[in-house]
Short mmCIF file of N, CA, C and O in Angstrom, two decimals:
data_model
loop_
_atom_site.label_atom_id
_atom_site.label_comp_id
_atom_site.label_asym_id
_atom_site.label_seq_id
_atom_site.Cartn_x
_atom_site.Cartn_y
_atom_site.Cartn_z
N UNK A 1 11.44 -4.23 -12.43
CA UNK A 1 10.29 -3.54 -11.91
C UNK A 1 10.44 -2.04 -12.12
O UNK A 1 9.46 -1.34 -12.20
N UNK A 2 11.65 -1.55 -12.23
CA UNK A 2 11.87 -0.11 -12.37
C UNK A 2 11.11 0.44 -13.56
O UNK A 2 10.40 1.42 -13.45
N UNK A 3 11.22 -0.17 -14.72
CA UNK A 3 10.53 0.34 -15.90
C UNK A 3 9.04 0.10 -15.83
O UNK A 3 8.26 0.88 -16.36
N UNK A 4 8.62 -0.98 -15.19
CA UNK A 4 7.22 -1.34 -15.15
C UNK A 4 6.41 -0.45 -14.22
O UNK A 4 5.22 -0.27 -14.41
N UNK A 5 7.02 0.10 -13.21
CA UNK A 5 6.27 0.84 -12.19
C UNK A 5 6.63 2.32 -12.22
O UNK A 5 7.08 2.88 -11.25
N UNK A 6 6.41 2.93 -13.36
CA UNK A 6 6.68 4.36 -13.50
C UNK A 6 5.81 5.12 -12.51
O UNK A 6 4.63 4.87 -12.39
N UNK A 7 6.42 6.01 -11.78
CA UNK A 7 5.68 6.80 -10.80
C UNK A 7 5.61 6.17 -9.43
O UNK A 7 5.12 6.78 -8.50
N UNK A 8 6.09 4.93 -9.29
CA UNK A 8 6.07 4.31 -7.96
C UNK A 8 7.05 5.03 -7.07
O UNK A 8 8.00 5.64 -7.52
N UNK A 9 6.79 4.96 -5.80
CA UNK A 9 7.63 5.65 -4.84
C UNK A 9 8.25 4.66 -3.88
O UNK A 9 7.64 3.67 -3.51
N UNK A 10 9.44 4.98 -3.44
CA UNK A 10 10.11 4.23 -2.40
C UNK A 10 10.62 5.26 -1.42
O UNK A 10 11.12 6.30 -1.82
N UNK A 11 10.46 4.98 -0.17
CA UNK A 11 11.04 5.92 0.78
C UNK A 11 12.10 5.20 1.59
O UNK A 11 12.00 4.03 1.90
N UNK A 12 13.14 5.91 1.86
CA UNK A 12 14.23 5.39 2.68
C UNK A 12 14.58 6.48 3.69
O UNK A 12 14.88 7.59 3.31
N UNK A 13 14.51 6.14 4.93
CA UNK A 13 14.84 7.10 5.96
C UNK A 13 13.93 8.31 5.95
O UNK A 13 14.35 9.41 6.26
N UNK A 14 12.69 8.12 5.54
CA UNK A 14 11.72 9.20 5.53
C UNK A 14 11.70 10.03 4.27
O UNK A 14 10.83 10.85 4.07
N UNK A 15 12.67 9.83 3.37
CA UNK A 15 12.70 10.59 2.13
C UNK A 15 11.93 9.83 1.05
O UNK A 15 12.07 8.62 0.92
N UNK A 16 11.14 10.53 0.29
CA UNK A 16 10.39 9.91 -0.80
C UNK A 16 11.20 10.07 -2.07
O UNK A 16 11.66 11.14 -2.40
N UNK A 17 11.38 8.97 -2.78
CA UNK A 17 12.18 9.00 -4.00
C UNK A 17 11.38 8.39 -5.15
O UNK A 17 10.64 7.44 -4.95
N UNK A 18 11.55 8.91 -6.37
CA UNK A 18 10.91 8.28 -7.51
C UNK A 18 11.53 6.91 -7.77
O UNK A 18 12.67 6.64 -7.37
N UNK A 19 10.78 6.05 -8.44
CA UNK A 19 11.24 4.69 -8.70
C UNK A 19 12.58 4.68 -9.43
O UNK A 19 13.40 3.79 -9.22
N UNK A 20 12.83 5.65 -10.29
CA UNK A 20 14.07 5.68 -11.06
C UNK A 20 15.29 5.81 -10.17
O UNK A 20 16.39 5.47 -10.58
N UNK A 21 15.12 6.27 -8.92
CA UNK A 21 16.26 6.45 -8.01
C UNK A 21 16.40 5.31 -7.01
O UNK A 21 17.26 5.35 -6.16
N UNK A 22 15.55 4.30 -7.11
CA UNK A 22 15.61 3.24 -6.12
C UNK A 22 16.80 2.33 -6.41
O UNK A 22 17.25 2.22 -7.54
N UNK A 23 17.34 1.67 -5.39
CA UNK A 23 18.50 0.81 -5.58
C UNK A 23 18.19 -0.35 -6.52
O UNK A 23 17.06 -0.83 -6.57
N UNK A 24 19.20 -0.80 -7.24
CA UNK A 24 19.02 -1.90 -8.19
C UNK A 24 18.48 -3.15 -7.52
O UNK A 24 17.79 -3.94 -8.14
N UNK A 25 18.79 -3.36 -6.24
CA UNK A 25 18.32 -4.55 -5.54
C UNK A 25 16.80 -4.61 -5.47
O UNK A 25 16.22 -5.65 -5.23
N UNK A 26 16.12 -3.46 -5.68
CA UNK A 26 14.67 -3.43 -5.64
C UNK A 26 14.05 -3.73 -7.00
O UNK A 26 12.85 -3.69 -7.16
N UNK A 27 14.87 -4.01 -8.01
CA UNK A 27 14.36 -4.26 -9.36
C UNK A 27 14.01 -5.72 -9.58
O UNK A 27 14.04 -6.20 -10.70
N UNK A 28 13.64 -6.42 -8.56
CA UNK A 28 13.29 -7.83 -8.69
C UNK A 28 11.79 -7.97 -8.85
O UNK A 28 11.01 -7.14 -8.41
N UNK A 29 11.40 -9.04 -9.51
CA UNK A 29 9.98 -9.35 -9.64
C UNK A 29 9.76 -10.78 -9.23
O UNK A 29 10.49 -11.65 -9.67
N UNK A 30 8.82 -11.09 -8.40
CA UNK A 30 7.95 -10.13 -7.74
C UNK A 30 8.69 -9.38 -6.65
O UNK A 30 9.75 -9.82 -6.19
N UNK A 31 8.14 -8.26 -6.22
CA UNK A 31 8.82 -7.48 -5.18
C UNK A 31 9.03 -8.31 -3.91
O UNK A 31 8.19 -9.13 -3.56
N UNK A 32 10.14 -8.09 -3.27
CA UNK A 32 10.44 -8.82 -2.03
C UNK A 32 9.95 -8.06 -0.80
O UNK A 32 10.03 -8.59 0.30
N UNK A 33 9.47 -6.85 -1.00
CA UNK A 33 8.93 -6.05 0.10
C UNK A 33 7.44 -5.81 -0.16
O UNK A 33 6.99 -5.87 -1.30
N UNK A 34 6.67 -5.54 0.88
CA UNK A 34 5.24 -5.25 0.69
C UNK A 34 5.05 -3.99 -0.16
O UNK A 34 5.86 -3.07 -0.09
N UNK A 35 3.99 -4.00 -0.95
CA UNK A 35 3.69 -2.87 -1.83
C UNK A 35 2.29 -2.35 -1.52
O UNK A 35 1.33 -3.11 -1.49
N UNK A 36 2.20 -1.05 -1.29
CA UNK A 36 0.91 -0.40 -1.13
C UNK A 36 0.51 0.15 -2.48
O UNK A 36 1.16 1.03 -3.03
N UNK A 37 -0.55 -0.43 -3.05
CA UNK A 37 -1.08 0.01 -4.33
C UNK A 37 -2.19 1.02 -4.06
O UNK A 37 -3.07 0.75 -3.24
N UNK A 38 -2.15 2.14 -4.73
CA UNK A 38 -3.11 3.20 -4.49
C UNK A 38 -3.58 3.79 -5.81
O UNK A 38 -2.90 3.69 -6.82
N UNK A 39 -4.74 4.40 -5.78
CA UNK A 39 -5.30 5.06 -6.96
C UNK A 39 -4.51 6.34 -7.19
O UNK A 39 -4.57 7.27 -6.38
N UNK A 40 -3.76 6.38 -8.27
CA UNK A 40 -2.88 7.50 -8.54
C UNK A 40 -3.57 8.80 -8.89
O UNK A 40 -2.93 9.84 -8.94
N UNK A 41 -4.88 8.77 -9.14
CA UNK A 41 -5.61 10.00 -9.45
C UNK A 41 -6.51 10.44 -8.30
O UNK A 41 -7.17 11.46 -8.38
N UNK A 42 -6.53 9.68 -7.23
CA UNK A 42 -7.37 9.97 -6.06
C UNK A 42 -6.56 10.79 -5.06
O UNK A 42 -5.52 10.34 -4.56
N UNK A 43 -7.03 12.00 -4.76
CA UNK A 43 -6.29 12.86 -3.84
C UNK A 43 -6.27 12.30 -2.42
O UNK A 43 -5.26 12.42 -1.72
N UNK A 44 -7.36 11.68 -1.98
CA UNK A 44 -7.37 11.06 -0.66
C UNK A 44 -6.33 9.94 -0.60
O UNK A 44 -5.61 9.80 0.40
N UNK A 45 -6.23 9.16 -1.66
CA UNK A 45 -5.24 8.06 -1.70
C UNK A 45 -3.82 8.61 -1.65
O UNK A 45 -2.96 8.06 -0.96
N UNK A 46 -3.57 9.69 -2.38
CA UNK A 46 -2.24 10.30 -2.38
C UNK A 46 -1.90 10.85 -1.00
O UNK A 46 -0.76 10.71 -0.53
N UNK A 47 -2.89 11.46 -0.33
CA UNK A 47 -2.65 11.95 1.04
C UNK A 47 -2.40 10.78 1.99
O UNK A 47 -1.60 10.89 2.92
N UNK A 48 -3.10 9.67 1.76
CA UNK A 48 -2.89 8.49 2.59
C UNK A 48 -1.46 7.98 2.45
O UNK A 48 -0.82 7.62 3.44
N UNK A 49 -0.95 7.96 1.23
CA UNK A 49 0.44 7.52 1.00
C UNK A 49 1.40 8.44 1.76
O UNK A 49 2.31 7.97 2.45
N UNK A 50 1.19 9.74 1.68
CA UNK A 50 2.07 10.67 2.40
C UNK A 50 1.96 10.46 3.92
O UNK A 50 2.96 10.52 4.63
N UNK A 51 0.76 10.21 4.39
CA UNK A 51 0.53 9.93 5.81
C UNK A 51 1.34 8.70 6.23
O UNK A 51 2.03 8.71 7.25
N UNK A 52 1.27 7.64 5.44
CA UNK A 52 1.98 6.40 5.76
C UNK A 52 3.49 6.62 5.73
O UNK A 52 4.21 6.18 6.63
N UNK A 53 3.98 7.32 4.71
CA UNK A 53 5.42 7.56 4.59
C UNK A 53 5.95 8.28 5.82
O UNK A 53 7.00 7.93 6.35
N UNK A 54 5.21 9.24 6.30
CA UNK A 54 5.66 10.03 7.46
C UNK A 54 5.56 9.29 8.78
O UNK A 54 6.19 9.68 9.76
N UNK A 55 4.74 8.25 8.84
CA UNK A 55 4.49 7.58 10.12
C UNK A 55 4.91 6.12 10.17
O UNK A 55 4.73 5.46 11.18
N UNK A 56 5.49 5.63 9.11
CA UNK A 56 5.92 4.23 9.09
C UNK A 56 7.06 4.04 10.08
O UNK A 56 7.95 4.87 10.19
N UNK A 57 7.03 2.91 10.82
CA UNK A 57 8.08 2.64 11.82
C UNK A 57 9.43 2.49 11.16
O UNK A 57 10.43 2.98 11.67
N UNK A 58 9.48 1.77 10.08
CA UNK A 58 10.72 1.57 9.32
C UNK A 58 10.37 1.65 7.84
O UNK A 58 9.26 1.28 7.47
N UNK A 59 11.26 2.12 7.01
CA UNK A 59 10.96 2.23 5.58
C UNK A 59 10.89 0.85 4.91
O UNK A 59 11.85 0.36 4.36
N UNK A 60 9.73 0.25 5.00
CA UNK A 60 9.54 -1.11 4.51
C UNK A 60 8.70 -1.15 3.24
O UNK A 60 8.97 -1.93 2.33
N UNK A 61 7.66 -0.33 3.18
CA UNK A 61 6.70 -0.40 2.08
C UNK A 61 7.23 0.25 0.81
O UNK A 61 7.92 1.27 0.85
N UNK A 62 6.86 -0.35 -0.32
CA UNK A 62 7.00 0.28 -1.62
C UNK A 62 5.61 0.80 -1.99
O UNK A 62 4.61 0.27 -1.51
N UNK A 63 5.54 1.82 -2.82
CA UNK A 63 4.27 2.42 -3.20
C UNK A 63 4.16 2.41 -4.72
O UNK A 63 5.12 2.72 -5.41
N UNK A 64 2.97 2.06 -5.21
CA UNK A 64 2.80 1.93 -6.64
C UNK A 64 1.36 2.28 -7.02
O UNK A 64 0.42 1.78 -6.39
N UNK A 65 1.15 3.12 -8.04
CA UNK A 65 -0.21 3.42 -8.47
C UNK A 65 -0.89 2.17 -9.06
O UNK A 65 -0.26 1.38 -9.75
N UNK A 66 -2.15 2.02 -8.77
CA UNK A 66 -2.93 0.92 -9.33
C UNK A 66 -2.94 0.96 -10.86
O UNK A 66 -2.99 -0.07 -11.52
N UNK A 67 -2.87 2.17 -11.43
CA UNK A 67 -2.96 2.34 -12.87
C UNK A 67 -1.68 1.99 -13.62
O UNK A 67 -1.69 1.85 -14.84
N UNK A 68 -0.57 1.84 -12.91
CA UNK A 68 0.70 1.53 -13.58
C UNK A 68 0.70 0.07 -14.05
O UNK A 68 -0.08 -0.75 -13.59
N UNK A 69 1.60 -0.23 -14.97
CA UNK A 69 1.70 -1.62 -15.47
C UNK A 69 2.07 -2.57 -14.34
O UNK A 69 1.53 -3.67 -14.25
N UNK A 70 2.99 -2.15 -13.47
CA UNK A 70 3.38 -3.01 -12.35
C UNK A 70 2.20 -3.18 -11.39
O UNK A 70 1.98 -4.27 -10.87
N UNK A 71 1.44 -2.11 -11.16
CA UNK A 71 0.27 -2.19 -10.29
C UNK A 71 -0.74 -3.17 -10.84
O UNK A 71 -1.28 -4.02 -10.11
N UNK A 72 -1.02 -3.09 -12.13
CA UNK A 72 -1.97 -4.01 -12.77
C UNK A 72 -1.47 -5.46 -12.67
O UNK A 72 -2.25 -6.38 -12.44
N UNK A 73 -0.18 -5.63 -12.85
CA UNK A 73 0.39 -6.98 -12.79
C UNK A 73 0.26 -7.56 -11.37
O UNK A 73 -0.10 -8.72 -11.20
N UNK A 74 0.56 -6.74 -10.36
CA UNK A 74 0.42 -7.20 -8.98
C UNK A 74 -1.03 -7.55 -8.66
O UNK A 74 -1.30 -8.54 -7.97
N UNK A 75 -1.97 -6.75 -9.15
CA UNK A 75 -3.39 -7.05 -8.94
C UNK A 75 -3.74 -8.40 -9.55
O UNK A 75 -4.39 -9.24 -8.91
N UNK A 76 -3.33 -8.61 -10.81
CA UNK A 76 -3.63 -9.89 -11.49
C UNK A 76 -3.01 -11.07 -10.75
O UNK A 76 -3.65 -12.09 -10.54
N UNK A 77 -1.75 -10.90 -10.34
CA UNK A 77 -1.07 -12.00 -9.63
C UNK A 77 -1.70 -12.26 -8.28
O UNK A 77 -1.60 -13.37 -7.75
N UNK A 78 -2.37 -11.26 -7.71
CA UNK A 78 -3.05 -11.43 -6.44
C UNK A 78 -4.49 -11.88 -6.58
O UNK A 78 -5.21 -12.02 -5.60
N UNK A 79 -4.94 -12.10 -7.83
CA UNK A 79 -6.29 -12.60 -8.05
C UNK A 79 -7.36 -11.54 -8.21
O UNK A 79 -8.55 -11.85 -8.20
N UNK A 80 -6.96 -10.27 -8.38
CA UNK A 80 -7.93 -9.20 -8.60
C UNK A 80 -7.91 -8.77 -10.07
O UNK A 80 -6.91 -8.99 -10.77
N UNK A 81 -8.98 -8.15 -10.51
CA UNK A 81 -9.05 -7.61 -11.86
C UNK A 81 -8.04 -6.47 -11.97
O UNK A 81 -7.88 -5.67 -11.03
N UNK A 82 -7.37 -6.37 -13.10
CA UNK A 82 -6.34 -5.34 -13.26
C UNK A 82 -6.91 -3.92 -13.28
O UNK A 82 -6.17 -2.96 -13.16
N UNK A 83 -8.23 -3.80 -13.39
CA UNK A 83 -8.87 -2.48 -13.34
C UNK A 83 -9.44 -2.17 -11.96
O UNK A 83 -10.20 -1.22 -11.81
N UNK A 84 -9.08 -2.92 -10.95
CA UNK A 84 -9.59 -2.73 -9.59
C UNK A 84 -9.21 -1.34 -9.08
O UNK A 84 -8.06 -0.93 -9.17
N UNK A 85 -10.20 -0.60 -8.56
CA UNK A 85 -9.95 0.73 -8.01
C UNK A 85 -10.79 0.97 -6.75
O UNK A 85 -10.93 2.11 -6.31
N UNK A 86 -11.34 -0.06 -6.16
CA UNK A 86 -12.30 0.09 -5.07
C UNK A 86 -11.67 0.45 -3.72
O UNK A 86 -12.36 0.91 -2.83
N UNK A 87 -10.38 0.19 -3.54
CA UNK A 87 -9.75 0.47 -2.25
C UNK A 87 -8.24 0.48 -2.42
O UNK A 87 -7.72 0.12 -3.47
N UNK A 88 -7.58 0.88 -1.35
CA UNK A 88 -6.14 0.66 -1.29
C UNK A 88 -5.91 -0.84 -1.30
O UNK A 88 -6.76 -1.61 -0.82
N UNK A 89 -4.78 -1.26 -1.81
CA UNK A 89 -4.45 -2.68 -1.85
C UNK A 89 -3.07 -2.84 -1.25
O UNK A 89 -2.13 -2.13 -1.61
N UNK A 90 -2.94 -3.77 -0.33
CA UNK A 90 -1.63 -4.12 0.22
C UNK A 90 -1.24 -5.45 -0.38
O UNK A 90 -1.90 -6.47 -0.16
N UNK A 91 -0.17 -5.46 -1.18
CA UNK A 91 0.33 -6.68 -1.81
C UNK A 91 1.50 -7.17 -0.97
O UNK A 91 2.43 -6.42 -0.68
N UNK A 92 1.42 -8.43 -0.56
CA UNK A 92 2.46 -8.96 0.31
C UNK A 92 2.62 -10.45 0.06
O UNK A 92 1.67 -11.22 0.20
N UNK A 93 3.81 -10.83 -0.35
CA UNK A 93 4.13 -12.25 -0.57
C UNK A 93 3.13 -12.93 -1.50
O UNK A 93 2.68 -14.05 -1.26
N UNK A 94 2.73 -12.25 -2.57
CA UNK A 94 1.86 -12.86 -3.57
C UNK A 94 0.39 -12.84 -3.25
O UNK A 94 -0.42 -13.35 -4.01
N UNK A 95 0.00 -12.25 -2.14
CA UNK A 95 -1.43 -12.15 -1.82
C UNK A 95 -1.78 -10.68 -1.65
O UNK A 95 -0.92 -9.85 -1.38
N UNK A 96 -3.06 -10.40 -1.84
CA UNK A 96 -3.50 -9.01 -1.71
C UNK A 96 -4.49 -8.88 -0.58
O UNK A 96 -5.29 -9.77 -0.32
N UNK A 97 -4.40 -7.74 0.10
CA UNK A 97 -5.37 -7.37 1.13
C UNK A 97 -6.06 -6.11 0.63
O UNK A 97 -5.41 -5.20 0.11
N UNK A 98 -7.38 -6.06 0.79
CA UNK A 98 -8.15 -4.90 0.35
C UNK A 98 -9.00 -4.38 1.50
O UNK A 98 -9.12 -5.02 2.54
N UNK A 99 -9.58 -3.21 1.27
CA UNK A 99 -10.51 -2.59 2.22
C UNK A 99 -9.90 -2.50 3.62
O UNK A 99 -8.75 -2.10 3.77
N UNK A 100 -10.66 -2.90 4.64
CA UNK A 100 -10.18 -2.76 6.01
C UNK A 100 -9.00 -3.68 6.30
O UNK A 100 -8.15 -3.35 7.13
N UNK A 101 -8.91 -4.82 5.62
CA UNK A 101 -7.76 -5.71 5.82
C UNK A 101 -6.47 -5.00 5.41
O UNK A 101 -5.44 -5.11 6.08
N UNK A 102 -6.52 -4.27 4.29
CA UNK A 102 -5.34 -3.51 3.85
C UNK A 102 -5.02 -2.41 4.85
O UNK A 102 -3.86 -2.20 5.20
N UNK A 103 -6.05 -1.71 5.31
CA UNK A 103 -5.84 -0.63 6.28
C UNK A 103 -5.20 -1.16 7.56
O UNK A 103 -4.28 -0.54 8.11
N UNK A 104 -5.66 -2.31 8.03
CA UNK A 104 -5.07 -2.90 9.24
C UNK A 104 -3.63 -3.36 8.99
O UNK A 104 -2.77 -3.22 9.86
N UNK A 105 -3.38 -3.91 7.80
CA UNK A 105 -2.01 -4.32 7.45
C UNK A 105 -1.07 -3.14 7.40
O UNK A 105 0.10 -3.24 7.79
N UNK A 106 -1.57 -2.01 6.94
CA UNK A 106 -0.76 -0.79 6.91
C UNK A 106 -0.56 -0.27 8.33
O UNK A 106 0.55 0.11 8.72
N UNK A 107 -1.63 -0.26 9.13
CA UNK A 107 -1.55 0.24 10.50
C UNK A 107 -0.49 -0.51 11.31
O UNK A 107 0.21 0.10 12.13
N UNK A 108 -0.35 -1.81 11.09
CA UNK A 108 0.67 -2.60 11.81
C UNK A 108 2.08 -2.09 11.57
O UNK A 108 2.97 -2.33 12.36
N UNK A 109 2.29 -1.39 10.47
CA UNK A 109 3.61 -0.90 10.11
C UNK A 109 3.87 0.54 10.57
O UNK A 109 4.94 1.08 10.32
N UNK A 110 2.88 1.15 11.19
CA UNK A 110 3.02 2.54 11.61
C UNK A 110 3.50 2.65 13.05
O UNK A 110 3.44 1.69 13.81
N UNK A 111 3.97 3.84 13.40
CA UNK A 111 4.38 4.10 14.77
C UNK A 111 3.15 4.28 15.66
O UNK A 111 2.04 4.54 15.20
N UNK A 112 3.36 4.16 16.96
CA UNK A 112 2.33 4.42 17.97
C UNK A 112 1.99 5.90 17.88
O UNK A 112 2.90 6.72 17.69
N UNK A 113 0.78 6.32 17.98
CA UNK A 113 -0.43 5.58 18.36
C UNK A 113 -1.17 4.97 17.17
O UNK A 113 -2.15 4.25 17.37
N UNK A 114 -0.72 5.24 15.93
CA UNK A 114 -1.45 4.78 14.75
C UNK A 114 -1.53 3.28 14.65
O UNK A 114 -2.52 2.74 14.17
N UNK A 115 -0.50 2.58 15.10
CA UNK A 115 -0.51 1.12 14.99
C UNK A 115 -1.56 0.49 15.90
O UNK A 115 -1.96 -0.65 15.71
N UNK A 116 -2.04 1.22 16.90
CA UNK A 116 -3.08 0.70 17.78
C UNK A 116 -4.39 0.46 17.03
O UNK A 116 -5.25 -0.26 17.51
N UNK A 117 -4.53 1.06 15.86
CA UNK A 117 -5.73 0.82 15.05
C UNK A 117 -5.86 -0.65 14.69
O UNK A 117 -6.96 -1.14 14.40
N UNK A 118 -4.76 -1.39 14.77
CA UNK A 118 -4.80 -2.83 14.51
C UNK A 118 -5.73 -3.57 15.45
O UNK A 118 -6.19 -4.67 15.14
N UNK A 119 -6.05 -2.98 16.58
CA UNK A 119 -6.97 -3.62 17.53
C UNK A 119 -8.36 -3.81 16.92
O UNK A 119 -9.11 -4.68 17.35
N UNK A 120 -8.70 -3.00 15.91
CA UNK A 120 -10.00 -3.14 15.26
C UNK A 120 -10.11 -4.45 14.47
O UNK A 120 -11.19 -4.80 14.00
N UNK A 121 -9.01 -5.16 14.33
CA UNK A 121 -9.03 -6.45 13.64
C UNK A 121 -9.90 -7.49 14.32
O UNK A 121 -10.28 -8.48 13.71
N UNK A 122 -10.26 -7.27 15.59
CA UNK A 122 -11.12 -8.23 16.29
C UNK A 122 -12.58 -8.08 15.88
O UNK A 122 -13.39 -8.97 16.13
N UNK A 123 -12.92 -6.95 15.25
CA UNK A 123 -14.29 -6.74 14.80
C UNK A 123 -14.57 -7.54 13.53
O UNK A 123 -13.64 -7.82 12.76
N UNK A 124 -15.81 -7.90 13.30
CA UNK A 124 -16.13 -8.63 12.06
C UNK A 124 -15.76 -7.80 10.83
O UNK A 124 -15.91 -6.57 10.82
N UNK A 125 -15.25 -8.48 9.81
CA UNK A 125 -14.81 -7.82 8.59
C UNK A 125 -15.93 -6.97 7.98
O UNK A 125 -15.68 -5.88 7.47
N UNK A 126 -17.15 -7.45 8.01
CA UNK A 126 -18.25 -6.70 7.41
C UNK A 126 -18.42 -5.34 8.08
O UNK A 126 -18.69 -4.34 7.41
N UNK A 127 -18.25 -5.27 9.39
CA UNK A 127 -18.34 -3.99 10.11
C UNK A 127 -17.18 -3.08 9.73
O UNK A 127 -17.35 -1.90 9.46
N UNK A 128 -15.97 -3.67 9.73
CA UNK A 128 -14.77 -2.89 9.40
C UNK A 128 -14.86 -2.35 7.96
O UNK A 128 -14.55 -1.18 7.71
N UNK A 129 -15.30 -3.20 7.04
CA UNK A 129 -15.40 -2.77 5.65
C UNK A 129 -16.45 -1.69 5.46
O UNK A 129 -16.29 -0.81 4.61
N UNK A 130 -17.53 -1.74 6.24
CA UNK A 130 -18.54 -0.70 6.14
C UNK A 130 -17.98 0.65 6.59
O UNK A 130 -18.24 1.68 5.94
N UNK A 131 -17.20 0.65 7.65
CA UNK A 131 -16.56 1.88 8.11
C UNK A 131 -15.55 2.36 7.06
O UNK A 131 -15.49 3.55 6.74
N UNK A 132 -14.76 1.43 6.53
CA UNK A 132 -13.78 1.78 5.49
C UNK A 132 -14.48 2.44 4.29
O UNK A 132 -14.05 3.47 3.80
N UNK A 133 -15.59 1.84 3.85
CA UNK A 133 -16.33 2.36 2.70
C UNK A 133 -16.88 3.76 2.98
O UNK A 133 -16.91 4.62 2.10
N UNK A 134 -17.32 4.00 4.22
CA UNK A 134 -17.86 5.30 4.58
C UNK A 134 -16.76 6.38 4.53
O UNK A 134 -17.03 7.52 4.17
N UNK A 135 -15.54 6.00 4.89
CA UNK A 135 -14.42 6.96 4.90
C UNK A 135 -13.86 7.14 3.50
O UNK A 135 -13.61 8.27 3.06
N UNK A 136 -13.66 6.04 2.81
CA UNK A 136 -13.05 6.09 1.48
C UNK A 136 -14.07 6.51 0.45
O UNK A 136 -13.80 7.04 -0.57
#
């Protein structure tokens, strides 16, 4: 995965590292940890990644641009078009979450008070996705 995901980020202990510096144990395919796929040319998406890195409870997520070869491969394996750019994507155990589902999946991994956003999961997906679309 190291060569396939050029520009992907991994953080350990709050430090952001380029993919080339990640431990060899992370070079497995498919990834054994959840991956947040983001639009690498979208400034809001890049700020979102930095927000998540700084507030994640434990360094669990890997980060990968949607435009990278690894990002495209994860999208295809998750059943999405490899050119998908409509939202952040959370790839986990071979399935993908998009829109508000991805946001809620990310929120579950953040520290309090941000993880409380998971309570919005009780709302209908159509409502949550409409709010997500208005923000994104």
